[in-house]
Short mmCIF file of C-alpha atoms and ligand atoms in Angstrom, two decimals:
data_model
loop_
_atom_site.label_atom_id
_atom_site.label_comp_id
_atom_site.label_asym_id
_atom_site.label_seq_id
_atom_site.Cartn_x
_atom_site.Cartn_y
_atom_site.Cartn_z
CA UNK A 206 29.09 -112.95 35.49
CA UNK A 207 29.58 -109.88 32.97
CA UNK A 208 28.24 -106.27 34.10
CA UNK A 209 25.39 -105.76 31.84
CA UNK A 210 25.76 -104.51 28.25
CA UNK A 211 23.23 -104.36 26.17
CA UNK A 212 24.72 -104.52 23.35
CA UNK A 213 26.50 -107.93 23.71
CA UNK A 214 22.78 -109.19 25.15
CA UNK A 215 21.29 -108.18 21.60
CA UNK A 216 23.54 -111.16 20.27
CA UNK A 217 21.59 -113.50 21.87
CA UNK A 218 18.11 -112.48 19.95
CA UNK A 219 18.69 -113.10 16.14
CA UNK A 220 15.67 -111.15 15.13
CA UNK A 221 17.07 -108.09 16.45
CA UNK A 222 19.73 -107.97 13.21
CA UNK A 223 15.97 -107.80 10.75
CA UNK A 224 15.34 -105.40 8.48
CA UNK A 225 11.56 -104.12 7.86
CA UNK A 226 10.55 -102.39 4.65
CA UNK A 227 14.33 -102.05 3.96
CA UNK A 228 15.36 -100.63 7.72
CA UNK A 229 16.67 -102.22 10.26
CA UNK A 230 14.63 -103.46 12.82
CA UNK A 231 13.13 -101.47 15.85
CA UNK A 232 10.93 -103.34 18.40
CA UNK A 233 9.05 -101.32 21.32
CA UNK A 234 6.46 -103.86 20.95
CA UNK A 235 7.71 -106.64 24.20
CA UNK A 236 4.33 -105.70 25.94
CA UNK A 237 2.43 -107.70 23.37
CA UNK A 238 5.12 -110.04 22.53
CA UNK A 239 8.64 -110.83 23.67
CA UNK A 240 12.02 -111.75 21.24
CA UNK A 241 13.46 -115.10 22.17
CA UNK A 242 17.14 -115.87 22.87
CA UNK A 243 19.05 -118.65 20.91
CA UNK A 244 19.47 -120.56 23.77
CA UNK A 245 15.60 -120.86 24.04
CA UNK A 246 15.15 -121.44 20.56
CA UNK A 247 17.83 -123.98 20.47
CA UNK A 248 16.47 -125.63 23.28
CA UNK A 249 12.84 -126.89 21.50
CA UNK A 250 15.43 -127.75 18.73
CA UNK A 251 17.13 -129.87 20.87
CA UNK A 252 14.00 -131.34 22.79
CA UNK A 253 12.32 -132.99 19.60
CA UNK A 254 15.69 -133.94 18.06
CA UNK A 255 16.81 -135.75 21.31
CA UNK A 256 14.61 -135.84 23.92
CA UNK A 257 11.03 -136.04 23.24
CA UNK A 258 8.21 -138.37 24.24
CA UNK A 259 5.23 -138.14 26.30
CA UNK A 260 5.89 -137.38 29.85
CA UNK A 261 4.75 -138.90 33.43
CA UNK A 262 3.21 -142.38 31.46
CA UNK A 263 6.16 -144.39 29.86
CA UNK A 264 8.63 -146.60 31.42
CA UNK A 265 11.07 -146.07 28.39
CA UNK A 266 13.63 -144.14 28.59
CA UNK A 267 12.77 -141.01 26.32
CA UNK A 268 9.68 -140.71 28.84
CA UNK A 269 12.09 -140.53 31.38
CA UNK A 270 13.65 -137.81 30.14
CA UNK A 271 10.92 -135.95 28.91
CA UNK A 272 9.50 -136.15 32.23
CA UNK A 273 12.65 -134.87 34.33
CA UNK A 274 13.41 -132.21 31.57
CA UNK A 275 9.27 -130.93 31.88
CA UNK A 276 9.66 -131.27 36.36
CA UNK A 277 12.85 -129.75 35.89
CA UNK A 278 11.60 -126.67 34.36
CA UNK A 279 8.53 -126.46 36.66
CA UNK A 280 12.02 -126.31 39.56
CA UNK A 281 13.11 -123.58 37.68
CA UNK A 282 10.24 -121.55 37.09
CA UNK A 283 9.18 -121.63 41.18
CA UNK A 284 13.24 -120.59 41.86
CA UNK A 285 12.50 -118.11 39.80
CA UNK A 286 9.62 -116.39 41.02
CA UNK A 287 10.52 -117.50 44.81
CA UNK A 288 8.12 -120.36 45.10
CA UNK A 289 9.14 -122.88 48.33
CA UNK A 290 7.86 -125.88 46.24
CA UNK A 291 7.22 -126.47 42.31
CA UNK A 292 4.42 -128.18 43.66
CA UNK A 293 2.99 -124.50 43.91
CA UNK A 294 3.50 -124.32 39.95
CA UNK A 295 0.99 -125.15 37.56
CA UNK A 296 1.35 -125.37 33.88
CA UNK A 297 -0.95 -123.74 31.93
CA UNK A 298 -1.42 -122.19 28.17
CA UNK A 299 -0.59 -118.46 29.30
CA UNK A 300 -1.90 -115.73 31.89
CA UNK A 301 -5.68 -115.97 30.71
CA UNK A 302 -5.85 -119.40 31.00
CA UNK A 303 -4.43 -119.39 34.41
CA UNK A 304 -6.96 -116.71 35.17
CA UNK A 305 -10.08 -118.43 33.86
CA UNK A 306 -8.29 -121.87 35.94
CA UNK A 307 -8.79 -119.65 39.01
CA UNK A 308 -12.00 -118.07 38.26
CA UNK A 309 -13.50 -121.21 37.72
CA UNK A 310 -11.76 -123.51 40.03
CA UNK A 311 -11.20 -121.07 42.92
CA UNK A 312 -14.96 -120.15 41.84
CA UNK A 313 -16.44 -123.16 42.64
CA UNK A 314 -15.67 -122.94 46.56
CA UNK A 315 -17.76 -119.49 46.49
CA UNK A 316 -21.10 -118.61 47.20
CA UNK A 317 -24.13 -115.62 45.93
CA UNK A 318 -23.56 -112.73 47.24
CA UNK A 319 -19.64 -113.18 47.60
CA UNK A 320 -17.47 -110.35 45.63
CA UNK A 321 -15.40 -110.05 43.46
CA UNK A 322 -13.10 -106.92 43.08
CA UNK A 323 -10.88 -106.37 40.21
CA UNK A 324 -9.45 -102.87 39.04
CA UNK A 325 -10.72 -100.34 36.29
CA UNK A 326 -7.12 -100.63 34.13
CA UNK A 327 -7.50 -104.70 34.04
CA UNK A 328 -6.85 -106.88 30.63
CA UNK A 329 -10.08 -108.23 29.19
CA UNK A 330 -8.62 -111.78 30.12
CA UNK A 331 -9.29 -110.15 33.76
CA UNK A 332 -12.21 -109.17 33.17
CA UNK A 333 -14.73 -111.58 31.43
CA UNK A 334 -13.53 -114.69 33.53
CA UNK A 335 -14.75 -113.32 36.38
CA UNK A 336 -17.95 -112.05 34.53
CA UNK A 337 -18.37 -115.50 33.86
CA UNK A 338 -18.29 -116.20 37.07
CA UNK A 339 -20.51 -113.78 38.24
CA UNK A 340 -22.87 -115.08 36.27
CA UNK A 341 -22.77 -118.66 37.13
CA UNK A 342 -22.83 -118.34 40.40
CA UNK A 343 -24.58 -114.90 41.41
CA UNK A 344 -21.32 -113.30 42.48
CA UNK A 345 -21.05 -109.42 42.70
CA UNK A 346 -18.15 -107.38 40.58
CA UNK A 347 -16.72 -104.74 41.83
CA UNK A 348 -14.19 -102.37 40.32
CA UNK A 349 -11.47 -100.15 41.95
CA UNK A 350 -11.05 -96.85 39.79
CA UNK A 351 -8.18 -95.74 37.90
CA UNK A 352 -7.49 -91.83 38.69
CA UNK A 353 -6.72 -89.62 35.60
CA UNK A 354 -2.49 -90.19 36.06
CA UNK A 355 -3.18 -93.79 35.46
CA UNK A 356 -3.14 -94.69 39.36
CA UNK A 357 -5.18 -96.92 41.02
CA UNK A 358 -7.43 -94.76 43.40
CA UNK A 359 -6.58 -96.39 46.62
CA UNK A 360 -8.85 -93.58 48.97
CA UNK A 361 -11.59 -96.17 47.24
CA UNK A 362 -10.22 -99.29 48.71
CA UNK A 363 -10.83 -99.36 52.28
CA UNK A 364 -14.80 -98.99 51.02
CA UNK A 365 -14.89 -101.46 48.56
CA UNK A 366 -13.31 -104.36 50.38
CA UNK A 367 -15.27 -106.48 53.08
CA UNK A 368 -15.71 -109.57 54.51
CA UNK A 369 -17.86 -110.23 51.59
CA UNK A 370 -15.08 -109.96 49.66
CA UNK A 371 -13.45 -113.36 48.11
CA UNK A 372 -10.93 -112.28 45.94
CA UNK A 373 -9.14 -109.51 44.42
CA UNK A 374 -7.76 -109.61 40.63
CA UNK A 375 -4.94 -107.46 39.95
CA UNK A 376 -3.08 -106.60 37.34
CA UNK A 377 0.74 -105.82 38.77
CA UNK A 378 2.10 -103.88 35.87
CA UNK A 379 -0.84 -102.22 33.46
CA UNK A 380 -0.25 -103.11 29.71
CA UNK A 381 -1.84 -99.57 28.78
CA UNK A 382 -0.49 -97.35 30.89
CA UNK A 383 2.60 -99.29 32.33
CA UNK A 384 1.92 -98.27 35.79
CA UNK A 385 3.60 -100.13 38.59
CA UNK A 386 0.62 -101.13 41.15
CA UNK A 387 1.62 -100.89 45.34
CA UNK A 388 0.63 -104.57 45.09
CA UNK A 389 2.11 -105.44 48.35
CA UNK A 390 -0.19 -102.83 50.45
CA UNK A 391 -3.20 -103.85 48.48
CA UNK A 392 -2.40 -107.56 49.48
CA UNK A 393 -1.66 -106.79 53.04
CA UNK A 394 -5.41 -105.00 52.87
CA UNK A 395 -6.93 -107.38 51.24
CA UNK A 396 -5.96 -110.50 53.82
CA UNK A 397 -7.05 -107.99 56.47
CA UNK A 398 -10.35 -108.93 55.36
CA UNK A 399 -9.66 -112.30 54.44
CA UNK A 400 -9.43 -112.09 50.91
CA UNK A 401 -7.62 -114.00 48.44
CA UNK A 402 -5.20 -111.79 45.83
CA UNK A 403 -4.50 -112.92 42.18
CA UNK A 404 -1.76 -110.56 40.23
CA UNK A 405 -1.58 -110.68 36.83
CA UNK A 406 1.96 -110.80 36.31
CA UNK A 407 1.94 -110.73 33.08
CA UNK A 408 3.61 -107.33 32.22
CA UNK A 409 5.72 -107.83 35.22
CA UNK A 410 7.65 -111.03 34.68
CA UNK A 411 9.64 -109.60 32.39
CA UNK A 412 10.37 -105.97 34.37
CA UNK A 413 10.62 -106.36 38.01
CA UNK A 414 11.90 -109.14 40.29
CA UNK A 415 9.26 -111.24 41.64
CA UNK A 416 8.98 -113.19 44.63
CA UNK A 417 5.85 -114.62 45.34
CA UNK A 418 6.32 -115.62 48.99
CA UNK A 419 7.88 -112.06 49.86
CA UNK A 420 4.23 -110.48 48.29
CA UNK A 421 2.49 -113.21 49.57
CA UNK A 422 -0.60 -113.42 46.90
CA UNK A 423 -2.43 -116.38 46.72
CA UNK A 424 -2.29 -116.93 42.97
CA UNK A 425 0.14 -115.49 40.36
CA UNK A 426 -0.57 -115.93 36.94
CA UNK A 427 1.90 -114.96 33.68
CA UNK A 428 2.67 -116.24 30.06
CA UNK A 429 6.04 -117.35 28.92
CA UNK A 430 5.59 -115.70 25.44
CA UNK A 431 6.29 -111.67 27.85
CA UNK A 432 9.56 -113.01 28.55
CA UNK A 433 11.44 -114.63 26.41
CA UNK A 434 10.04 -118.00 25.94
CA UNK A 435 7.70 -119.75 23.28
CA UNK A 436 3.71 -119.03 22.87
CA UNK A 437 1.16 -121.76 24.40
CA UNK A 438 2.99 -122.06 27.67
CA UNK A 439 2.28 -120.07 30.83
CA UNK A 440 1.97 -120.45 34.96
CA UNK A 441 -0.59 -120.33 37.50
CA UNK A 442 1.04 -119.97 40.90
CA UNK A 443 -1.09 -120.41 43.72
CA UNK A 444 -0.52 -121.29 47.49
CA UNK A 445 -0.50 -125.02 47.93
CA UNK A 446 -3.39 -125.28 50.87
CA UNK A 447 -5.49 -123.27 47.42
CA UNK A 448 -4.66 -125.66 45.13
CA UNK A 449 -5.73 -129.06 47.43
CA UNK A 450 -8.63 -127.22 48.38
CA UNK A 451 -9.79 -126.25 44.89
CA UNK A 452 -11.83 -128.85 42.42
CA UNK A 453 -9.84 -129.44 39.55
CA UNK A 454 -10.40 -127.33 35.99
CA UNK A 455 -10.60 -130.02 33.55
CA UNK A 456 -11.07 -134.12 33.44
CA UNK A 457 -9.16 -135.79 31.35
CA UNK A 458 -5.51 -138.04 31.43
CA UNK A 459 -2.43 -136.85 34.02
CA UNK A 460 -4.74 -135.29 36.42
CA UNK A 461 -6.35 -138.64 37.55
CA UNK A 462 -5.17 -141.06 40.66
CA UNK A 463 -7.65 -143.61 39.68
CA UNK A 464 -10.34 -144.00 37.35
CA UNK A 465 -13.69 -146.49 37.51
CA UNK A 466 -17.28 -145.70 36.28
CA UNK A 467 -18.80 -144.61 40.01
CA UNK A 468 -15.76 -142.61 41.04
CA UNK A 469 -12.48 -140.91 40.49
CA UNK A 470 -9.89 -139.56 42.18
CA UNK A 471 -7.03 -137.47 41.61
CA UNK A 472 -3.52 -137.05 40.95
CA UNK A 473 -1.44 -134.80 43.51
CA UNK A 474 -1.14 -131.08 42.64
CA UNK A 475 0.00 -129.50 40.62
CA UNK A 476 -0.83 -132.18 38.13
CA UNK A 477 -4.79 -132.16 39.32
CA UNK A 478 -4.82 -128.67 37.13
CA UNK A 479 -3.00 -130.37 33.96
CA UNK A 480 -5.99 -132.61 32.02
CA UNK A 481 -4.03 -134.13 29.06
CA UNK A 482 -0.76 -133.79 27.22
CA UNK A 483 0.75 -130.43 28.01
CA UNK A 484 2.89 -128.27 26.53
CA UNK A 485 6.11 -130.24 26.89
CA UNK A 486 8.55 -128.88 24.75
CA UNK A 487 6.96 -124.97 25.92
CA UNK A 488 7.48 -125.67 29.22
CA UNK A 489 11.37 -126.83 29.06
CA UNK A 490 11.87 -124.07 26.97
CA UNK A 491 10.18 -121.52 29.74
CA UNK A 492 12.81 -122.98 31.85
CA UNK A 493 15.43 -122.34 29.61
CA UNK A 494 14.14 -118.63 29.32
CA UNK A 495 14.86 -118.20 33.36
CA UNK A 496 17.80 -119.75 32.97
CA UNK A 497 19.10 -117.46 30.25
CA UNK A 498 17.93 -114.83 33.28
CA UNK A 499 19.48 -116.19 35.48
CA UNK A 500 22.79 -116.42 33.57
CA UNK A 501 22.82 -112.61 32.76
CA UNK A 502 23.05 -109.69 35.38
CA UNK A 503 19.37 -109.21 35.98
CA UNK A 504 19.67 -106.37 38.10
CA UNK A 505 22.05 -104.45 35.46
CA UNK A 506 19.53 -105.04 32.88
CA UNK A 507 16.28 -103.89 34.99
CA UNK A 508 18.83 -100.64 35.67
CA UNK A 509 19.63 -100.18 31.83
CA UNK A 510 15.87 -100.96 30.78
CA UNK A 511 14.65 -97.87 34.24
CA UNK A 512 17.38 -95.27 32.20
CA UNK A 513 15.14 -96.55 28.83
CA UNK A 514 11.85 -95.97 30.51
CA UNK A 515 12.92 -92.51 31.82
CA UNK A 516 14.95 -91.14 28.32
CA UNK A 517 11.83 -92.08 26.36
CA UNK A 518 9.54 -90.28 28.38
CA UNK A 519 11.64 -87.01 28.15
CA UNK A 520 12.63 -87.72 24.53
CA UNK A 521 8.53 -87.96 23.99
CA UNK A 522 7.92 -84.83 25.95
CA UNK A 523 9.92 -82.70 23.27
CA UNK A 524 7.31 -83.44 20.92
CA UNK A 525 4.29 -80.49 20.91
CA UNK A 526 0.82 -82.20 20.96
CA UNK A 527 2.14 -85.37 22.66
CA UNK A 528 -0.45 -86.02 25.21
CA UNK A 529 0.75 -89.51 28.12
CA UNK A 530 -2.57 -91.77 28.34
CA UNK A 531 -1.26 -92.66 32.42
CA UNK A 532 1.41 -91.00 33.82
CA UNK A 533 2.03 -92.32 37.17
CA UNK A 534 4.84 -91.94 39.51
CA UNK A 535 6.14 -95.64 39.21
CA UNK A 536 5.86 -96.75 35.53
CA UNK A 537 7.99 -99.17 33.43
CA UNK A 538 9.20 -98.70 30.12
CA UNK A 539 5.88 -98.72 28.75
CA UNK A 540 4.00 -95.56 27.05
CA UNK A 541 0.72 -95.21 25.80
CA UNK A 542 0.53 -91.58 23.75
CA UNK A 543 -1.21 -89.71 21.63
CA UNK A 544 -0.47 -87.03 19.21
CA UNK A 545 -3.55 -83.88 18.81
CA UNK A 546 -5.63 -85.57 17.24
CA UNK A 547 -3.97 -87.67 14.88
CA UNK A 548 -5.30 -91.34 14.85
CA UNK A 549 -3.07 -93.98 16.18
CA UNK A 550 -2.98 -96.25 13.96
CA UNK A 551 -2.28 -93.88 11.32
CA UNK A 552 0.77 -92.83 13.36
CA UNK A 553 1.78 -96.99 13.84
CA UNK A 554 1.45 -97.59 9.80
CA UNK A 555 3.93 -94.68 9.31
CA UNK A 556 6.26 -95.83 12.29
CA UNK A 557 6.16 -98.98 10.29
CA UNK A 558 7.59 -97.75 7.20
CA UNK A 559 9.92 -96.49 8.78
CA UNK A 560 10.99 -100.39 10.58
CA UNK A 561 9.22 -99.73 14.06
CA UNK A 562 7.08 -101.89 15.64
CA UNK A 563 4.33 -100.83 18.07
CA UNK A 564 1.08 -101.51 19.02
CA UNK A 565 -1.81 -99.50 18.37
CA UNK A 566 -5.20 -99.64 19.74
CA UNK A 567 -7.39 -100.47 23.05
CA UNK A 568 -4.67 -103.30 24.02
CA UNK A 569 -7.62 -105.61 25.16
CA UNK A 570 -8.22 -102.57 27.54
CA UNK A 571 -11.53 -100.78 26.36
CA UNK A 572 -13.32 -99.84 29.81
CA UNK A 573 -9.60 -97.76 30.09
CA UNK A 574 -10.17 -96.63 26.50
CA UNK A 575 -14.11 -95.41 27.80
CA UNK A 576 -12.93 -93.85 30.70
CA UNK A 577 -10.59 -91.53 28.98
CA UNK A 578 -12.92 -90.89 25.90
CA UNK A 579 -10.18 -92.16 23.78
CA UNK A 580 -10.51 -94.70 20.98
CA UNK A 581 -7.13 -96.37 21.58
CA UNK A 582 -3.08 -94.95 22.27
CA UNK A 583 0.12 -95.80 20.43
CA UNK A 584 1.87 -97.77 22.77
CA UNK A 585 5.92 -98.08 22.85
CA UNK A 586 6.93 -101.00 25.56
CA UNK A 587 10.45 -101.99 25.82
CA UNK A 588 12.43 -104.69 27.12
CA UNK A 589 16.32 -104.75 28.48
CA UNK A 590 17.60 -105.73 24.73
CA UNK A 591 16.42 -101.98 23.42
CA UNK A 592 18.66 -98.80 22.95
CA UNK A 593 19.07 -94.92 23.28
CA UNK A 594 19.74 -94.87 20.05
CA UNK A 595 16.74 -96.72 19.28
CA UNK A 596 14.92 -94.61 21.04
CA UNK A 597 16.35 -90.99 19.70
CA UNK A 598 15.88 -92.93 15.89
CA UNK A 599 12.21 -93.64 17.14
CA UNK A 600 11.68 -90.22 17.77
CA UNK A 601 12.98 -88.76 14.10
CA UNK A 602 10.55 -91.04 13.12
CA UNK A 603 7.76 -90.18 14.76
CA UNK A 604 8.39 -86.74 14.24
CA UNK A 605 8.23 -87.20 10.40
CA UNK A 606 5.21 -89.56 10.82
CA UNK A 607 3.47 -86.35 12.42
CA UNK A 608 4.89 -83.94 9.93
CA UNK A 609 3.75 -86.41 6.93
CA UNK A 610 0.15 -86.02 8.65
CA UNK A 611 -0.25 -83.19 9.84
N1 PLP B 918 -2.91 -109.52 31.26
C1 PLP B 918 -2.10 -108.55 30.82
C2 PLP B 918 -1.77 -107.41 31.71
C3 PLP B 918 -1.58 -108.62 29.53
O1 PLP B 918 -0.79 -107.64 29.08
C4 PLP B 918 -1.92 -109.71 28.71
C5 PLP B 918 -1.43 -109.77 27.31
O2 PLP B 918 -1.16 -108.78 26.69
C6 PLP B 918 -2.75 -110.70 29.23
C7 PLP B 918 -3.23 -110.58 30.50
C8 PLP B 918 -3.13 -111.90 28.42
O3 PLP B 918 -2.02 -112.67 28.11
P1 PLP B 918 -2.15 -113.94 27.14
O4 PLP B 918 -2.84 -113.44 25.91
O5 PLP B 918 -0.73 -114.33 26.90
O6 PLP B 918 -2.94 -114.97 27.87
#
């Protein structure tokens, strides 16, 4: 395997070579969306053209292989994130859906009066779900606050966990402010108490390694669109004793042992959690995505993208009136900013222009927005296939975006 180098890596993702509004490229928008590799792209290609047919039903051939390409990928994706058995691995559309799976599913087994804690810089998609819950059922939420460097307060966690406590929701890398959560201690306290843990992983699949058996959380959710697969296809990990024990999610074909009027009964998990036709050529293509990840030097590339995180933050700190919305010790390359008081989205029309994508707004994170009395941040996440030079050409042009409105 080659040593890392980014720039023979930005080969393999054909959008990179764009041009927007005449310039080329410039995408520090991977927190909302990843690029996708040829080989990924190639691979649904090569899925309809030669392979495809509806899995786990048919005794024809094309079944057949639909079927071992679809189990295949659900192999890769538990080698990947350190799963003992793909039996542990359950397809779903992306991270919310796994999350509402659990909330409902894992929601079923609890009781009024049981709690719920989940943290103050959560997605919405880890937020409502358990709402939901609460309300169904009479369940208490509870919220751990985030501290004014974008760190989880952890004096706050001894008191807010208890026996009473079922299960703790956690984001592992915040979208907003891309701080890097001490998941492991908050798991470790958590199953003091005899909680269950759920990590959103879905800012951290594509930055750090994972291994869920090493963190030991109950359920892991992430979507394949934050790294480097297609849209519509996403996993829910969870601990296999969790997922016999749980009622399934949804009726319907695949998930069934047998059917009559009076009774049914149901397929082994994983395939309990996956009513109806899935996501077939998504999921090969997820696998394909790890594959690619596998095939490059991961660890160079989580160096290069550390050097990116760190350059950007300095290269942003040369700018007056640039205020960090989070600045925690552990971050990845993700910033949320502002600029005085200029509006972002002002600032992300005239970063634009000029060929840059990034996000503007509350990034489905608006109790984060209330806290800090802001109405949203311009927020630059980057992935391993980004440059210096990107970055010191994103800075000209944010400078000139300021200048122009100022
Ligand atoms: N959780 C976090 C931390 C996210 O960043 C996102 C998406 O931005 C989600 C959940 C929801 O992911 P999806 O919309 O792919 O289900």
């Amino acid at each position: 395997m080659l040593p890392f180098d980014v720039h023979e890596i930005r080969k393999d993702f054909p959008i990179l070579l764009e041009s927007v509004h005449g310039k080329p490229l410039i995408y520090f928008d991977n927190g909302a969306s990843s690029q996708k590799p040829t080989r990924v792209i190639d691979r649904i290609t090569h899925y309809y053209e030669h392979e495809h047919s509806n899995v786990h039903r048919g005794v024809h051939y094309l079944s057949f292989t639909a079927t071992q390409a679809y189990e295949a990928a659900r192999q890769a994706v538990a080698r990947f994130i350190g799963s003992s058995t793909p039996q542990e691995i359950v397809f779903t559309k992306g991270t919310t859906d796994g999350i509402n799976t659990v909330a409902y599913s894992f929601g079923e087994t609890l009781k009024a009066g049981d709690e719920i804690l989940i943290t103050g810089m959560e997605h919405h998609s880890n937020i409502v779900p358990w709402q939901l819950l609460c309300e169904r059922r009479g369940l208490i939420l509870k919220v751990l606050p985030v501290l004014e460097n974008g760190t989880l307060d952890l004096a706050k966690l001894d008191h807010l966990l208890s026996e009473r406590t079922a299960i703790v929701s956690l984001v592992h890398v915040s979208n907003t402010l891309g701080t890097v959560n001490p998941v492991k201690e908050i798991i470790e306290k958590a199953h003091a108490v005899g909680a269950k843990v759920l990590l959103d992983a879905a800012q951290s699949i594509q930055h750090l390694p994972i291994n869920v058996q090493a963190l030991d959380c109950d359920f892991l959710v992430f979507s394949g669109h934050k790294v480097f697969a297609p849209t519509g296809i996403g996993v829910l990990y969870a601990k296999h004793a969790l997922l016999e024990s749980m009622p399934p999610y949804q009726g319907g074909g695949d998930m069934i042992e047998r059917v009559t009027f009076e009774k049914t009964t149901y397929a082994p998990v994983p395939l309990k959690f996956e009513a109806g036709t899935p996501n077939i050529s998504g999921a090969i293509a997820l696998g394909e995505a790890f594959a690619f990840l596998e095939s490059i030097d991961l660890p160079g590339a989580y160096e290069h993208e550390a050097t990116l995180g760190k350059y950007l933050r300095l290269r942003m700190k040369e700018i007056p009136g640039v205020r960090f919305i989070g600045d925690a010790p552990e971050t990845c390359s993700t910033l949320s900013f502002l600029v005085g008081n200029l509006h972002p989205s002002d600032l992300g029309t005239l970063l634009d222009q000029q060929g840059i994508a990034v996000r503007t707004g509350h990034h489905c994170t608006q109790p984060l927005m209330t806290q800090f009395q802001i109405p949203g941040t311009v927020r630059a996440s980057l992935a391993f296939y980004n440059t210096l030079k990107e970055i010191d050409n994103f800075i000209h042009a944010l400078e000139r975006a300021i200048k122009l409105l100022a």
